[in-house]
Tab-separated table of C-alpha atoms in Angstrom:
chain	number	residue	atom	x	y	z
A	1	UNK	CA	-25.046	7.015	-21.998
A	2	UNK	CA	-24.477	10.117	-25.359
A	3	UNK	CA	-24.977	8.401	-28.930
A	4	UNK	CA	-21.092	9.332	-29.066
A	5	UNK	CA	-18.167	9.779	-26.365
A	6	UNK	CA	-17.472	13.595	-25.317
A	7	UNK	CA	-14.054	13.426	-25.856
A	8	UNK	CA	-14.252	12.400	-29.402
A	9	UNK	CA	-14.167	15.538	-31.248
A	10	UNK	CA	-13.463	19.770	-30.751
A	11	UNK	CA	-15.920	22.142	-30.153
A	12	UNK	CA	-16.759	21.650	-27.105
A	13	UNK	CA	-16.670	25.193	-24.045
A	14	UNK	CA	-13.974	23.251	-22.300
A	15	UNK	CA	-11.786	22.796	-25.958
A	16	UNK	CA	-8.442	25.418	-26.655
A	17	UNK	CA	-8.400	26.414	-30.266
A	18	UNK	CA	-5.322	24.293	-30.167
A	19	UNK	CA	-7.351	20.969	-30.322
A	20	UNK	CA	-7.410	18.920	-33.234
A	21	UNK	CA	-9.204	15.580	-34.277
A	22	UNK	CA	-6.902	14.929	-37.446
A	23	UNK	CA	-3.266	14.217	-37.095
A	24	UNK	CA	-2.137	13.260	-40.542
A	25	UNK	CA	-3.393	16.437	-42.786
A	26	UNK	CA	-1.350	18.309	-39.832
A	27	UNK	CA	1.574	16.583	-39.856
A	28	UNK	CA	3.232	17.945	-42.355
A	29	UNK	CA	2.164	21.413	-41.048
A	30	UNK	CA	5.544	23.665	-39.667
A	31	UNK	CA	5.851	23.823	-36.254
A	32	UNK	CA	8.696	25.880	-36.464
A	33	UNK	CA	6.100	29.467	-36.150
A	34	UNK	CA	3.469	27.416	-33.223
A	35	UNK	CA	0.736	28.438	-35.659
A	36	UNK	CA	-1.929	26.549	-36.865
A	37	UNK	CA	-4.809	26.990	-39.977
A	38	UNK	CA	-7.354	26.952	-37.621
A	39	UNK	CA	-9.714	25.029	-40.064
A	40	UNK	CA	-7.797	22.411	-40.174
A	41	UNK	CA	-8.380	22.036	-35.422
A	42	UNK	CA	-12.230	22.545	-36.209
A	43	UNK	CA	-12.915	25.694	-35.467
A	44	UNK	CA	-14.258	27.798	-38.018
A	45	UNK	CA	-13.797	31.339	-35.969
A	46	UNK	CA	-11.226	33.325	-36.916
A	47	UNK	CA	-8.562	32.085	-32.945
A	48	UNK	CA	-5.379	31.729	-33.806
A	49	UNK	CA	-3.148	28.494	-32.147
A	50	UNK	CA	-0.008	29.770	-30.676
A	51	UNK	CA	0.919	26.653	-29.026
A	52	UNK	CA	0.980	23.327	-29.645
A	53	UNK	CA	-1.520	20.912	-30.826
A	54	UNK	CA	-3.751	19.298	-28.403
A	55	UNK	CA	-5.703	15.940	-29.499
A	56	UNK	CA	-9.863	15.814	-27.368
A	57	UNK	CA	-8.944	13.076	-25.369
A	58	UNK	CA	-6.396	15.371	-23.696
A	59	UNK	CA	-8.703	18.267	-23.543
A	60	UNK	CA	-11.452	16.545	-22.218
A	61	UNK	CA	-8.889	14.960	-19.009
A	62	UNK	CA	-7.300	18.271	-18.771
A	63	UNK	CA	-9.141	20.781	-19.333
A	64	UNK	CA	-12.932	19.454	-18.451
A	65	UNK	CA	-12.357	16.752	-15.741
A	66	UNK	CA	-9.255	17.989	-14.190
A	67	UNK	CA	-9.313	22.046	-14.839
A	68	UNK	CA	-5.721	21.801	-14.559
A	69	UNK	CA	-4.147	24.670	-13.408
A	70	UNK	CA	-0.119	25.524	-14.662
A	71	UNK	CA	1.935	23.979	-11.519
A	72	UNK	CA	1.799	23.363	-7.868
A	73	UNK	CA	2.383	26.486	-7.067
A	74	UNK	CA	-1.463	27.266	-7.972
A	75	UNK	CA	-4.049	24.954	-6.474
A	76	UNK	CA	-6.516	26.552	-7.442
A	77	UNK	CA	-9.733	25.352	-5.383
A	78	UNK	CA	-11.973	21.754	-4.961
A	79	UNK	CA	-13.477	20.000	-8.243
A	80	UNK	CA	-16.546	19.633	-7.007
A	81	UNK	CA	-17.971	17.459	-8.674
A	82	UNK	CA	-14.890	15.405	-8.366
A	83	UNK	CA	-15.050	15.627	-4.353
A	84	UNK	CA	-18.768	14.471	-4.627
A	85	UNK	CA	-17.346	11.638	-6.241
A	86	UNK	CA	-14.642	11.035	-4.016
A	87	UNK	CA	-16.843	11.329	-0.891
A	88	UNK	CA	-19.641	8.570	-2.773
A	89	UNK	CA	-15.856	6.148	-3.267
A	90	UNK	CA	-15.677	6.771	0.703
A	91	UNK	CA	-19.231	6.369	1.695
A	92	UNK	CA	-19.231	2.816	-0.147
A	93	UNK	CA	-15.778	2.046	1.616
A	94	UNK	CA	-17.509	2.551	4.702
A	95	UNK	CA	-20.266	-0.189	4.378
A	96	UNK	CA	-18.947	-2.719	3.125
A	97	UNK	CA	-16.324	-2.952	5.954
A	98	UNK	CA	-18.304	-1.382	8.878
A	99	UNK	CA	-18.618	-4.379	10.049
A	100	UNK	CA	-15.479	-6.534	9.922
A	101	UNK	CA	-14.510	-8.845	7.376
A	102	UNK	CA	-16.541	-11.023	6.743
A	103	UNK	CA	-19.102	-8.220	4.871
A	104	UNK	CA	-15.987	-6.806	3.435
A	105	UNK	CA	-14.810	-10.528	2.408
A	106	UNK	CA	-18.696	-11.540	0.965
A	107	UNK	CA	-18.141	-8.101	-0.769
A	108	UNK	CA	-14.711	-8.416	-2.527
A	109	UNK	CA	-16.133	-11.461	-3.563
A	110	UNK	CA	-17.714	-9.792	-6.172
A	111	UNK	CA	-15.891	-6.498	-6.370
A	112	UNK	CA	-13.042	-8.900	-7.310
A	113	UNK	CA	-14.003	-11.901	-9.877
A	114	UNK	CA	-16.783	-9.668	-11.471
A	115	UNK	CA	-13.173	-7.427	-13.182
A	116	UNK	CA	-12.789	-10.577	-15.597
A	117	UNK	CA	-16.107	-10.748	-17.136
A	118	UNK	CA	-14.813	-6.860	-18.542
A	119	UNK	CA	-12.030	-7.995	-19.310
A	120	UNK	CA	-12.909	-11.153	-21.270
A	121	UNK	CA	-15.209	-9.270	-22.823
A	122	UNK	CA	-12.679	-6.421	-23.570
A	123	UNK	CA	-10.942	-8.882	-24.785
A	124	UNK	CA	-12.371	-10.464	-27.484
A	125	UNK	CA	-13.410	-7.031	-29.277
A	126	UNK	CA	-9.877	-5.619	-28.609
A	127	UNK	CA	-8.358	-9.033	-30.460
A	128	UNK	CA	-10.919	-8.362	-33.231
A	129	UNK	CA	-9.377	-5.222	-34.751
A	130	UNK	CA	-6.752	-4.845	-37.069
A	131	UNK	CA	-3.437	-3.943	-35.531
A	132	UNK	CA	-4.230	-5.770	-32.455
A	133	UNK	CA	-1.517	-8.427	-33.197
A	134	UNK	CA	1.060	-5.345	-33.719
A	135	UNK	CA	0.071	-3.698	-29.794
A	136	UNK	CA	-0.130	-7.835	-28.302
A	137	UNK	CA	4.458	-7.846	-29.849
A	138	UNK	CA	4.898	-4.998	-29.001
A	139	UNK	CA	3.514	-6.499	-25.345
A	140	UNK	CA	4.848	-9.840	-24.892
A	141	UNK	CA	7.896	-10.054	-27.139
A	142	UNK	CA	10.863	-9.538	-24.711
A	143	UNK	CA	13.692	-6.288	-25.683
A	144	UNK	CA	16.517	-7.583	-24.370
A	145	UNK	CA	18.319	-4.454	-24.678
A	146	UNK	CA	16.073	-2.871	-22.624
A	147	UNK	CA	17.936	-5.312	-19.305
A	148	UNK	CA	21.323	-2.916	-19.913
A	149	UNK	CA	18.856	-0.092	-18.129
A	150	UNK	CA	18.685	0.673	-15.060
A	151	UNK	CA	15.347	2.381	-14.972
A	152	UNK	CA	13.733	-0.940	-15.992
A	153	UNK	CA	14.997	-2.753	-13.336
A	154	UNK	CA	13.966	-0.586	-10.428
A	155	UNK	CA	10.317	-0.331	-12.185
A	156	UNK	CA	9.808	-3.784	-12.291
A	157	UNK	CA	11.407	-4.438	-8.529
A	158	UNK	CA	8.520	-1.768	-7.683
A	159	UNK	CA	5.810	-3.509	-9.546
A	160	UNK	CA	6.500	-6.516	-8.517
A	161	UNK	CA	6.581	-5.545	-4.999
A	162	UNK	CA	3.112	-3.478	-5.378
A	163	UNK	CA	1.276	-6.020	-7.720
A	164	UNK	CA	1.809	-9.030	-5.200
A	165	UNK	CA	0.880	-6.661	-2.193
A	166	UNK	CA	4.370	-6.842	-0.739
A	167	UNK	CA	5.355	-5.124	2.563
A	168	UNK	CA	1.891	-3.424	2.815
A	169	UNK	CA	1.042	-5.677	5.589
A	170	UNK	CA	-2.408	-6.304	4.111
A	171	UNK	CA	-1.803	-9.885	3.162
A	172	UNK	CA	-0.536	-9.805	7.050
A	173	UNK	CA	-3.103	-8.308	8.358
A	174	UNK	CA	-6.078	-10.260	6.381
A	175	UNK	CA	-4.252	-13.770	6.287
A	176	UNK	CA	-5.013	-13.451	10.572
A	177	UNK	CA	-8.780	-14.038	9.857
A	178	UNK	CA	-7.776	-17.295	9.189
A	179	UNK	CA	-7.716	-20.300	10.999
A	180	UNK	CA	-4.486	-21.691	12.551
A	181	UNK	CA	-3.434	-24.297	10.639
A	182	UNK	CA	-4.593	-23.134	7.834
A	183	UNK	CA	-2.954	-23.611	4.273
A	184	UNK	CA	-1.746	-20.014	4.239
A	185	UNK	CA	1.183	-21.721	1.788
A	186	UNK	CA	-0.335	-22.496	-0.777
A	187	UNK	CA	-2.540	-19.844	-0.485
A	188	UNK	CA	0.081	-18.255	-0.948
A	189	UNK	CA	1.219	-19.887	-4.283
A	190	UNK	CA	-1.923	-19.557	-6.640
A	191	UNK	CA	-1.954	-15.362	-4.865
A	192	UNK	CA	0.565	-15.272	-6.588
A	193	UNK	CA	-0.112	-17.584	-9.927
A	194	UNK	CA	-3.854	-15.830	-10.426
A	195	UNK	CA	-2.369	-12.323	-9.945
A	196	UNK	CA	0.089	-12.932	-12.622
A	197	UNK	CA	-2.384	-14.087	-14.865
A	198	UNK	CA	-4.696	-11.210	-14.080
A	199	UNK	CA	-1.918	-8.610	-14.992
A	200	UNK	CA	-1.074	-10.718	-18.786
A	201	UNK	CA	-4.592	-11.250	-18.900
A	202	UNK	CA	-5.334	-7.435	-18.712
A	203	UNK	CA	-1.547	-6.056	-20.010
A	204	UNK	CA	-3.210	-7.845	-23.488
A	205	UNK	CA	-6.902	-6.060	-23.235
A	206	UNK	CA	-4.790	-2.894	-22.949
A	207	UNK	CA	-2.450	-3.184	-25.972
A	208	UNK	CA	-4.796	-4.867	-28.414
A	209	UNK	CA	-6.820	-1.684	-28.360
A	210	UNK	CA	-3.509	0.187	-28.069
A	211	UNK	CA	-2.172	-1.592	-31.344
A	212	UNK	CA	-5.339	-0.864	-32.728
A	213	UNK	CA	-5.013	3.227	-31.725
A	214	UNK	CA	-1.231	2.798	-33.421
A	215	UNK	CA	-2.481	1.411	-36.568
A	216	UNK	CA	-5.324	4.124	-36.767
A	217	UNK	CA	-3.292	6.724	-35.768
A	218	UNK	CA	-0.600	5.290	-38.051
A	219	UNK	CA	2.343	5.747	-35.526
A	220	UNK	CA	4.876	3.575	-33.894
A	221	UNK	CA	3.199	2.031	-30.586
A	222	UNK	CA	5.867	2.702	-28.334
A	223	UNK	CA	4.044	5.891	-29.121
A	224	UNK	CA	1.120	5.533	-28.204
A	225	UNK	CA	1.549	2.875	-24.410
A	226	UNK	CA	1.830	5.677	-21.882
A	227	UNK	CA	1.795	4.643	-17.923
A	228	UNK	CA	-0.144	5.488	-14.952
A	229	UNK	CA	-2.591	7.476	-15.015
A	230	UNK	CA	-2.458	8.617	-19.272
A	231	UNK	CA	-2.777	4.910	-19.324
A	232	UNK	CA	-6.405	4.435	-18.230
A	233	UNK	CA	-7.827	7.979	-18.733
A	234	UNK	CA	-6.175	9.554	-21.376
A	235	UNK	CA	-4.694	6.119	-24.551
A	236	UNK	CA	-7.430	2.989	-23.485
A	237	UNK	CA	-10.484	6.116	-23.615
A	238	UNK	CA	-8.330	7.172	-26.654
A	239	UNK	CA	-9.661	4.218	-28.222
A	240	UNK	CA	-12.708	3.008	-27.065
A	241	UNK	CA	-13.658	6.380	-29.132
A	242	UNK	CA	-12.235	4.837	-31.534
A	243	UNK	CA	-14.721	1.647	-31.491
A	244	UNK	CA	-18.043	1.232	-33.116
A	245	UNK	CA	-20.459	1.128	-29.906
A	246	UNK	CA	-17.712	3.495	-28.237
A	247	UNK	CA	-20.366	4.770	-24.678
A	248	UNK	CA	-20.575	0.678	-24.472
A	249	UNK	CA	-17.246	-0.389	-24.652
A	250	UNK	CA	-16.842	2.724	-22.319
A	251	UNK	CA	-19.010	1.896	-19.522
A	252	UNK	CA	-17.211	-1.921	-19.541
A	253	UNK	CA	-13.994	0.236	-19.252
A	254	UNK	CA	-14.664	2.281	-16.238
A	255	UNK	CA	-17.157	-0.425	-14.909
A	256	UNK	CA	-13.936	-2.563	-14.517
A	257	UNK	CA	-11.852	0.089	-13.172
A	258	UNK	CA	-14.356	0.883	-10.077
A	259	UNK	CA	-14.701	-2.597	-9.298
A	260	UNK	CA	-10.397	-2.945	-9.116
A	261	UNK	CA	-9.990	0.340	-6.901
A	262	UNK	CA	-12.853	-0.426	-4.847
A	263	UNK	CA	-11.486	-3.947	-4.134
A	264	UNK	CA	-7.934	-2.523	-3.528
A	265	UNK	CA	-9.512	0.081	-1.572
A	266	UNK	CA	-11.490	-2.279	0.933
A	267	UNK	CA	-8.367	-3.864	1.333
A	268	UNK	CA	-6.314	-1.432	2.126
A	269	UNK	CA	-8.315	-0.194	4.681
A	270	UNK	CA	-9.241	-3.400	5.890
A	271	UNK	CA	-5.716	-4.393	6.812
A	272	UNK	CA	-4.365	-0.522	8.372
A	273	UNK	CA	-8.113	-1.595	10.496
A	274	UNK	CA	-6.863	-4.764	11.454
A	275	UNK	CA	-3.339	-3.910	12.308
A	276	UNK	CA	-4.408	-0.625	14.795
A	277	UNK	CA	-7.499	-2.707	16.635
A	278	UNK	CA	-4.734	-6.013	17.331
A	279	UNK	CA	-2.815	-3.241	18.469
A	280	UNK	CA	-5.339	-1.360	20.740
A	281	UNK	CA	-8.307	-4.394	21.087
A	282	UNK	CA	-9.250	-2.702	24.970
A	283	UNK	CA	-9.745	0.666	23.105
A	284	UNK	CA	-11.018	-0.440	19.687
A	285	UNK	CA	-12.671	-3.834	19.818
A	286	UNK	CA	-16.733	-3.913	21.680
A	287	UNK	CA	-19.061	-2.349	21.765
A	288	UNK	CA	-19.213	0.094	18.556
A	289	UNK	CA	-16.116	1.440	18.541
A	290	UNK	CA	-14.025	-0.616	15.900
A	291	UNK	CA	-17.030	1.322	13.310
A	292	UNK	CA	-16.502	4.729	14.958
A	293	UNK	CA	-12.733	4.051	14.279
A	294	UNK	CA	-13.685	3.414	10.434
A	295	UNK	CA	-15.682	6.484	10.094
A	296	UNK	CA	-12.455	8.405	11.344
A	297	UNK	CA	-10.145	6.591	9.024
A	298	UNK	CA	-12.254	7.503	6.174
A	299	UNK	CA	-13.393	10.657	6.591
A	300	UNK	CA	-9.705	12.092	7.228
A	301	UNK	CA	-7.972	9.357	3.807
A	302	UNK	CA	-11.471	11.735	2.408
A	303	UNK	CA	-10.336	14.783	4.158
A	304	UNK	CA	-6.682	14.075	2.568
A	305	UNK	CA	-7.897	13.541	-0.740
A	306	UNK	CA	-9.867	16.626	-1.014
A	307	UNK	CA	-6.165	17.695	-2.083
A	308	UNK	CA	-5.926	15.751	-5.292
A	309	UNK	CA	-8.946	16.574	-6.621
A	310	UNK	CA	-8.147	20.681	-6.764
A	311	UNK	CA	-7.052	22.479	-9.825
A	312	UNK	CA	-3.541	21.751	-9.122
A	313	UNK	CA	-4.563	17.618	-7.259
A	314	UNK	CA	-2.848	15.397	-10.310
A	315	UNK	CA	0.447	17.010	-9.536
A	316	UNK	CA	-0.552	16.477	-5.151
A	317	UNK	CA	-1.313	12.942	-6.779
A	318	UNK	CA	1.659	12.567	-8.953
A	319	UNK	CA	3.630	13.638	-5.528
A	320	UNK	CA	2.221	10.872	-3.429
A	321	UNK	CA	2.401	8.228	-5.936
A	322	UNK	CA	6.152	8.591	-6.494
A	323	UNK	CA	7.812	9.661	-3.409
A	324	UNK	CA	5.784	7.651	-0.481
A	325	UNK	CA	4.041	5.114	-2.658
A	326	UNK	CA	7.404	3.545	-5.068
A	327	UNK	CA	10.610	2.846	-4.262
A	328	UNK	CA	10.781	3.170	-0.754
A	329	UNK	CA	8.795	-0.063	-0.297
A	330	UNK	CA	11.739	-1.625	-1.241
A	331	UNK	CA	13.336	-0.645	2.049
A	332	UNK	CA	10.072	-1.792	4.342
A	333	UNK	CA	10.633	-5.255	2.928
A	334	UNK	CA	14.552	-5.102	2.988
A	335	UNK	CA	13.836	-4.890	6.938
A	336	UNK	CA	10.621	-6.810	7.139
A	337	UNK	CA	13.146	-9.656	6.043
A	338	UNK	CA	15.776	-8.694	8.365
A	339	UNK	CA	13.911	-8.713	11.138
A	340	UNK	CA	12.107	-12.592	10.357
A	341	UNK	CA	15.859	-13.947	9.078
A	342	UNK	CA	18.169	-12.550	11.460
A	343	UNK	CA	16.170	-11.130	14.761
A	344	UNK	CA	13.396	-13.293	15.162
A	345	UNK	CA	15.111	-15.954	13.702
A	346	UNK	CA	14.567	-18.332	10.592
A	347	UNK	CA	14.872	-21.357	12.228
A	348	UNK	CA	12.516	-20.725	14.624
A	349	UNK	CA	10.165	-18.886	12.209
A	350	UNK	CA	10.052	-21.678	10.396
A	351	UNK	CA	9.278	-23.948	13.187
A	352	UNK	CA	6.497	-21.763	13.123
A	353	UNK	CA	4.984	-22.654	9.949
A	354	UNK	CA	5.378	-25.887	10.833
A	355	UNK	CA	3.574	-26.062	13.649
A	356	UNK	CA	0.734	-24.207	11.716
A	357	UNK	CA	0.896	-25.936	8.348
A	358	UNK	CA	1.465	-29.515	10.214
A	359	UNK	CA	4.971	-29.838	7.058
A	360	UNK	CA	8.098	-27.524	6.274
A	361	UNK	CA	7.865	-26.539	3.394
A	362	UNK	CA	10.206	-26.291	0.842
A	363	UNK	CA	14.594	-25.303	2.468
A	364	UNK	CA	14.521	-22.677	-0.489
A	365	UNK	CA	12.154	-20.550	1.555
A	366	UNK	CA	14.818	-19.998	4.378
A	367	UNK	CA	17.618	-19.233	1.479
A	368	UNK	CA	14.671	-16.758	0.327
A	369	UNK	CA	14.396	-14.547	3.526
A	370	UNK	CA	18.128	-14.779	4.436
A	371	UNK	CA	19.760	-13.712	1.186
A	372	UNK	CA	18.136	-13.865	-2.374
A	373	UNK	CA	14.842	-11.459	-0.773
A	374	UNK	CA	16.732	-8.491	1.120
A	375	UNK	CA	20.092	-8.287	-1.491
A	376	UNK	CA	17.279	-7.904	-3.806
A	377	UNK	CA	15.576	-4.948	-2.773
A	378	UNK	CA	18.409	-3.521	-1.409
A	379	UNK	CA	19.444	-3.978	-4.999
A	380	UNK	CA	16.849	-2.468	-6.752
A	381	UNK	CA	16.793	0.536	-4.218
A	382	UNK	CA	20.222	1.461	-4.439
A	383	UNK	CA	19.331	0.598	-8.981
A	384	UNK	CA	16.369	2.878	-8.598
A	385	UNK	CA	18.467	5.490	-6.028
A	386	UNK	CA	21.036	5.631	-8.914
A	387	UNK	CA	18.344	6.243	-11.907
A	388	UNK	CA	16.438	8.988	-9.594
A	389	UNK	CA	15.004	11.354	-11.468
A	390	UNK	CA	13.388	14.477	-9.936
A	391	UNK	CA	9.515	14.253	-10.620
A	392	UNK	CA	7.628	15.703	-14.377
A	393	UNK	CA	4.353	15.718	-15.043
A	394	UNK	CA	3.370	14.732	-19.024
A	395	UNK	CA	7.163	15.186	-19.288
A	396	UNK	CA	6.881	18.796	-19.386
A	397	UNK	CA	6.110	20.553	-16.547
A	398	UNK	CA	9.234	20.190	-14.144
A	399	UNK	CA	7.971	20.496	-10.154
A	400	UNK	CA	9.344	23.275	-8.028
A	401	UNK	CA	12.362	22.817	-5.598
A	402	UNK	CA	10.100	22.586	-2.386
A	403	UNK	CA	7.169	20.280	-3.654
A	404	UNK	CA	10.345	18.272	-4.175
A	405	UNK	CA	11.119	18.891	-0.324
A	406	UNK	CA	8.098	17.847	-0.308
A	407	UNK	CA	7.670	14.560	-1.481
A	408	UNK	CA	11.140	13.662	0.055
A	409	UNK	CA	8.548	14.161	3.821
A	410	UNK	CA	6.755	11.862	2.378
A	411	UNK	CA	8.996	9.474	1.176
A	412	UNK	CA	10.632	9.363	5.038
A	413	UNK	CA	7.547	9.566	6.947
A	414	UNK	CA	7.039	5.392	5.839
A	415	UNK	CA	10.303	4.666	6.025
A	416	UNK	CA	12.617	6.538	8.762
A	417	UNK	CA	10.280	4.992	11.695
A	418	UNK	CA	11.450	1.933	11.426
A	419	UNK	CA	15.378	2.665	12.470
A	420	UNK	CA	13.800	5.694	14.391
A	421	UNK	CA	11.668	3.287	16.594
A	422	UNK	CA	14.123	0.497	17.295
A	423	UNK	CA	16.616	2.900	17.710
A	424	UNK	CA	14.618	4.273	20.466
A	425	UNK	CA	13.189	1.272	21.721
A	426	UNK	CA	17.226	0.219	22.333
A	427	UNK	CA	17.918	3.879	24.026
A	428	UNK	CA	15.104	3.129	26.810
A	429	UNK	CA	15.581	-0.686	27.239
A	430	UNK	CA	18.051	-0.945	30.834
A	431	UNK	CA	21.221	-2.959	30.873
A	432	UNK	CA	24.006	-3.617	28.935
A	433	UNK	CA	23.952	-3.062	25.070
A	434	UNK	CA	22.984	-6.846	25.166
A	435	UNK	CA	20.961	-7.399	27.532
A	436	UNK	CA	18.884	-4.010	25.819
A	437	UNK	CA	19.392	-5.897	22.204
A	438	UNK	CA	17.959	-9.420	24.219
A	439	UNK	CA	15.175	-6.930	25.644
A	440	UNK	CA	13.617	-5.854	22.530
A	441	UNK	CA	13.888	-8.629	20.125
A	442	UNK	CA	12.037	-11.141	22.700
A	443	UNK	CA	8.487	-11.682	22.410
A	444	UNK	CA	6.065	-9.909	24.824
A	445	UNK	CA	2.912	-11.732	25.302
A	446	UNK	CA	-0.065	-8.653	25.531
A	447	UNK	CA	-2.262	-9.686	28.727
A	448	UNK	CA	-5.264	-10.234	25.836
A	449	UNK	CA	-3.325	-12.864	24.514
A	450	UNK	CA	-3.186	-14.878	27.501
A	451	UNK	CA	-6.723	-15.174	28.196
A	452	UNK	CA	-10.137	-15.305	26.583
A	453	UNK	CA	-11.179	-11.945	26.355
A	454	UNK	CA	-14.924	-11.170	25.280
A	455	UNK	CA	-14.201	-8.449	22.896
A	456	UNK	CA	-11.452	-10.391	21.060
A	457	UNK	CA	-13.177	-11.552	17.751
A	458	UNK	CA	-13.572	-15.440	17.795
A	459	UNK	CA	-12.221	-16.655	14.874
A	460	UNK	CA	-9.035	-14.632	15.704
A	461	UNK	CA	-8.281	-15.495	19.325
A	462	UNK	CA	-7.305	-19.400	19.472
A	463	UNK	CA	-5.071	-18.783	16.924
A	464	UNK	CA	-3.172	-15.877	18.487
A	465	UNK	CA	-3.256	-17.625	21.476
A	466	UNK	CA	-1.171	-20.520	20.094
A	467	UNK	CA	1.109	-18.762	17.727
A	468	UNK	CA	2.348	-17.115	20.797
A	469	UNK	CA	2.477	-20.777	22.508
A	470	UNK	CA	4.797	-21.675	20.113
A	471	UNK	CA	7.067	-18.221	20.479
A	472	UNK	CA	6.885	-18.724	23.548
A	473	UNK	CA	9.288	-21.358	23.330
A	474	UNK	CA	11.734	-19.931	21.737
A	475	UNK	CA	14.845	-17.329	23.267
A	476	UNK	CA	15.055	-14.183	21.481
A	477	UNK	CA	17.977	-12.371	19.961
A	478	UNK	CA	20.209	-12.295	17.434
A	479	UNK	CA	19.419	-15.750	15.740
A	480	UNK	CA	22.801	-16.228	13.572
A	481	UNK	CA	20.783	-19.342	11.397
A	482	UNK	CA	21.299	-17.842	8.536
């Protein structure tokens, strides 16, 4: 709440001698020696900068907020201010979802809609700045020459999967709370449209400000544009520092980020808890067992998150983000399509949807499930594997080999279980290979799904029972409907 944003100027206790606010006056200085005039850097002492010039925003982010170490091999100590913020975030998550979907649903009405207010405020301010048009043109005008870049396809495909929450299980888990005949087909179309609109709106907010920042620094927009944490915590705060009443716009921006992050976290945790609770209803439903289970999940997540709020935490975060939370989701999506279309049976799945909705969706959906979606997911994964490059931080720090190995272990942890469990199920079944296949691909009605269990959530019981009844009418096995 200060009059000026703390990352606007050099001269703070966290700044190095290489911090500079005036890039224009240093543009003609020779960088061959790595030494600069300290008076131009905003320092009056005799300390000489022997490294590259540093922006005050980057120094605030890396030296004050993250207290970043030199690499993954130097984890350092826990940054307790960040740890307390992490603890507060998980406490908020717990108390917003501990009473179940009815409570978390009400919270999401606020966390999901409020960011639109802040985005519209920031957009109105952004488009009135000089240079905003340059940023919007850079954002909206396609560069068709980039279509030949395989990395572009890999990044776009992965982004679509994450943006639409495909193959993450959250939509399936939360959708299971709907009434049995709820029009989920309509909801899926609305979800895709709203998500696309939101992404486009957020992009306009970001690039209108980036265009202004590029104009102020007299550099190309492409030079300013970044991705990941660099965009949210470096590029955009740097632009906010150049706006009139900068602290007000910074508050709006970071409240928007907080609400978006919390909303995503609510959905992720609720989806995981729902899936585990449905798998073990007798153990986790009834009394306060579900609340205790959610507390354990949040506590474990907090402990894992502590590794990311150390001095080397940003390097750990990037390992998780790049390996376990990136291209692997494409493989998960591929196996899901194969399971639905060819194991359970696309026609059987189509009949289930008709029974629930009261009408048959477009036949195009069957083509998508059988061919287009699995081929697309597999092709994008192959492209990303071909264009794979080992992880770096800020284009300067290269991860050690053992760090890359940990990253691949994280990636395999979320994908290797799919074929491993399939092989184990086949191996543990009895009979010939054909009989084993029929056994492991036949839907099994669990006891709590056959009759009303007082411990079950009432709004899910009838839906689950009806859905299983439809599945029981068919014999499972390899389906050749496609």
